[in-house]
Amino acid sequence: AICTIAAVLITRIAACWRNGQLYELRDTDGRPITEAEGRKICVDRYKIDAATRVARHNGTQPKRTGRRSEESTGAAPATGPPTTEPSEKAA
């Protein structure tokens, strides 16, 4: 999600820079708005109140299934040679 938002923002910044214009906040209808109006829109439309957040969060992570959960151990793979001696082969 962060990468997607960053890509959108950098595209907008580049367009403003290319056109020699300042970035202008707009509402969802395309009407120019002030910073205060933008903050109010975010609070009204996108902020989750504390009671809803608590109700939706039960403290557990969803159980992962499938191949991805088996491969993910939380540790990065080793990049160098092993640091332990190999075990002897069974004769």
XYZ file of N, CA and C in Angstrom:
273
model
N 0.827 -1.190 0.000
C 0.000 0.000 0.000
C 0.873 1.257 0.000
N 1.950 1.228 0.786
C 2.828 2.399 0.860
C 3.472 2.668 -0.497
N 3.885 1.617 -1.178
C 4.512 1.787 -2.497
C 3.522 2.359 -3.509
N 2.276 1.931 -3.439
C 1.252 2.441 -4.353
C 1.016 3.921 -4.108
N 0.878 4.298 -2.841
C 0.658 5.703 -2.506
C 1.865 6.539 -2.920
N 3.074 6.022 -2.678
C 4.285 6.744 -3.058
C 4.339 6.961 -4.569
N 3.946 5.947 -5.333
C 3.960 6.074 -6.797
C 2.969 7.146 -7.266
N 1.793 7.174 -6.656
C 0.792 8.185 -7.018
C 1.315 9.578 -6.682
N 1.880 9.725 -5.483
C 2.369 11.041 -5.078
C 3.529 11.518 -5.946
N 4.459 10.634 -6.270
C 5.598 11.055 -7.081
C 5.145 11.433 -8.493
N 4.110 10.764 -8.995
C 3.559 11.114 -10.306
C 2.966 12.517 -10.263
N 2.240 12.812 -9.184
C 1.642 14.147 -9.041
C 2.708 15.215 -8.874
N 3.726 14.928 -8.078
C 4.815 15.891 -7.872
C 5.528 16.160 -9.191
N 5.801 15.109 -9.940
C 6.487 15.271 -11.231
C 5.657 16.105 -12.198
N 4.343 15.881 -12.220
C 3.470 16.650 -13.114
C 3.478 18.131 -12.736
N 3.412 18.417 -11.442
C 3.450 19.816 -10.992
C 4.782 20.461 -11.346
N 5.852 19.737 -11.131
C 7.186 20.244 -11.425
C 7.346 20.525 -12.922
N 6.895 19.562 -13.732
C 6.981 19.697 -15.183
C 6.202 20.914 -15.684
N 5.025 21.153 -15.097
C 4.162 22.250 -15.534
C 4.452 23.563 -14.810
N 5.376 23.536 -13.852
C 5.716 24.748 -13.116
C 4.578 25.242 -12.235
N 3.783 24.329 -11.688
C 2.635 24.692 -10.857
C 2.815 24.147 -9.449
N 2.165 24.803 -8.490
C 2.117 24.291 -7.135
C 1.039 23.217 -7.059
N 1.213 22.267 -6.147
C 0.197 21.231 -5.956
C -1.025 21.863 -5.318
N -2.192 21.536 -5.821
C -3.435 22.105 -5.329
C -4.334 21.005 -4.790
N -4.713 21.132 -3.521
C -5.627 20.151 -2.928
C -6.999 20.277 -3.568
N -7.626 19.136 -3.834
C -8.970 19.118 -4.407
C -9.797 18.039 -3.718
N -11.108 18.247 -3.692
C -11.981 17.224 -3.124
C -12.254 16.152 -4.171
N -13.096 15.202 -3.830
C -13.350 14.088 -4.753
C -14.090 14.521 -6.008
N -14.684 15.715 -5.995
C -15.368 16.244 -7.180
C -14.453 17.110 -8.034
N -13.202 17.321 -7.588
C -12.249 18.118 -8.344
C -12.252 19.591 -7.982
N -13.031 19.995 -6.976
C -13.110 21.391 -6.554
C -11.921 21.713 -5.660
N -11.206 22.829 -5.903
C -10.090 23.212 -5.032
C -10.577 23.426 -3.592
N -9.780 22.966 -2.622
C -10.130 23.094 -1.208
C -8.933 23.587 -0.417
N -9.201 24.064 0.796
C -8.126 24.502 1.681
C -7.584 23.289 2.439
N -6.451 23.495 3.123
C -5.878 22.413 3.918
C -6.840 21.986 5.023
N -7.500 22.953 5.654
C -8.458 22.645 6.729
C -9.621 21.808 6.194
N -10.113 22.147 5.011
C -11.199 21.360 4.409
C -10.720 19.945 4.082
N -9.485 19.816 3.631
C -8.926 18.501 3.335
C -8.819 17.638 4.578
N -8.372 18.231 5.667
C -8.288 17.494 6.937
C -9.668 17.062 7.408
N -10.658 17.941 7.260
C -12.023 17.605 7.671
C -12.571 16.450 6.831
N -12.299 16.470 5.535
C -12.741 15.372 4.662
C -12.125 14.058 5.128
N -10.830 14.075 5.462
C -10.161 12.851 5.925
C -10.784 12.332 7.212
N -11.054 13.235 8.151
C -11.650 12.820 9.424
C -13.065 12.283 9.195
N -13.848 12.988 8.391
C -15.245 12.588 8.166
C -15.376 11.283 7.386
N -14.549 11.103 6.369
C -14.726 9.967 5.466
C -13.827 8.768 5.753
N -12.626 9.006 6.271
C -11.646 7.938 6.296
C -11.132 7.535 7.676
N -11.402 8.302 8.709
C -10.901 7.970 10.033
C -11.841 6.979 10.710
N -11.268 5.946 11.313
C -12.050 4.940 12.021
C -12.057 5.311 13.495
N -13.254 5.449 14.070
C -13.323 5.824 15.478
C -12.831 4.669 16.349
N -12.458 5.000 17.591
C -11.839 4.029 18.496
C -12.736 2.827 18.762
N -14.032 3.043 18.943
C -14.953 1.935 19.238
C -15.020 0.951 18.069
N -15.073 1.456 16.862
C -15.113 0.585 15.677
C -13.805 -0.171 15.536
N -12.691 0.512 15.779
C -11.380 -0.131 15.667
C -11.261 -1.287 16.656
N -11.693 -1.068 17.906
C -11.640 -2.118 18.921
C -12.555 -3.273 18.538
N -13.753 -2.951 18.038
C -14.706 -3.992 17.657
C -14.172 -4.856 16.519
N -13.429 -4.264 15.611
C -12.909 -5.009 14.456
C -11.628 -5.765 14.763
N -10.918 -5.350 15.804
C -9.631 -5.973 16.113
C -9.785 -6.895 17.317
N -9.601 -8.172 17.100
C -9.751 -9.113 18.205
C -8.411 -9.588 18.744
N -7.309 -8.970 18.304
C -5.997 -9.297 18.845
C -5.286 -10.453 18.170
N -5.910 -11.077 17.196
C -5.253 -12.191 16.514
C -5.055 -11.854 15.050
N -4.055 -12.438 14.489
C -3.788 -12.271 13.071
C -4.534 -13.354 12.309
N -4.975 -13.074 11.092
C -5.636 -14.128 10.321
C -4.675 -15.281 10.055
N -5.181 -16.496 10.095
C -4.345 -17.669 9.879
C -3.952 -17.732 8.414
N -2.663 -17.907 8.195
C -2.169 -18.033 6.825
C -2.257 -19.481 6.405
N -2.660 -19.686 5.197
C -2.737 -21.041 4.671
C -1.999 -21.101 3.348
N -1.667 -22.289 2.950
C -1.036 -22.462 1.650
C 0.472 -22.390 1.700
N 1.053 -22.345 0.540
C 2.490 -22.418 0.368
C 3.228 -21.258 1.021
N 2.689 -20.031 0.927
C 3.363 -18.861 1.481
C 3.601 -19.005 2.981
N 2.618 -19.556 3.707
C 2.774 -19.667 5.156
C 3.829 -20.707 5.508
N 3.980 -21.732 4.687
C 4.977 -22.758 4.957
C 6.385 -22.246 4.709
N 6.546 -21.394 3.680
C 7.860 -20.887 3.332
C 8.310 -19.783 4.274
N 7.378 -19.007 4.786
C 7.727 -17.865 5.617
C 8.041 -18.311 7.036
N 9.305 -18.189 7.395
C 9.701 -18.547 8.753
C 10.047 -17.308 9.554
N 10.034 -16.138 8.913
C 10.358 -14.911 9.612
C 11.829 -14.561 9.547
N 12.686 -15.463 9.070
C 14.114 -15.196 8.996
C 14.548 -15.139 7.533
N 15.561 -14.344 7.287
C 16.089 -14.248 5.932
C 16.955 -15.466 5.643
N 17.058 -15.874 4.393
C 17.905 -17.016 4.064
C 19.378 -16.686 4.282
N 20.156 -17.701 4.537
C 21.588 -17.521 4.753
C 22.251 -17.093 3.455
N 23.254 -16.224 3.569
C 23.937 -15.754 2.363
C 25.347 -16.297 2.240
N 25.885 -16.846 3.301
C 27.256 -17.336 3.257
C 27.319 -18.842 3.446
N 28.532 -19.366 3.571
C 28.679 -20.807 3.790
C 28.170 -21.181 5.182
N 27.803 -22.437 5.378
C 27.317 -22.853 6.687
C 28.407 -22.698 7.742
N 27.998 -22.392 8.966
C 28.969 -22.193 10.046
C 29.141 -23.436 10.894
N 28.394 -24.486 10.618
C 28.522 -25.737 11.368
C 29.128 -26.798 10.469
N 29.726 -27.767 11.095
C 30.317 -28.869 10.343
C 29.205 -29.797 9.855
N 29.343 -30.339 8.639
C 28.325 -31.270 8.157
C 28.364 -32.554 8.984
N 27.198 -33.176 9.124
C 27.130 -34.434 9.865
C 27.710 -35.557 9.006
N 28.176 -36.616 9.661
C 28.760 -37.736 8.912
C 27.666 -38.514 8.225
N 28.002 -39.050 7.057
C 27.032 -39.847 6.307
C 26.878 -41.203 6.971
N 25.676 -41.709 6.904
C 25.431 -43.050 7.432
C 26.078 -44.083 6.512
N 26.735 -45.062 7.063
C 27.454 -46.050 6.244
C 26.588 -47.201 5.867
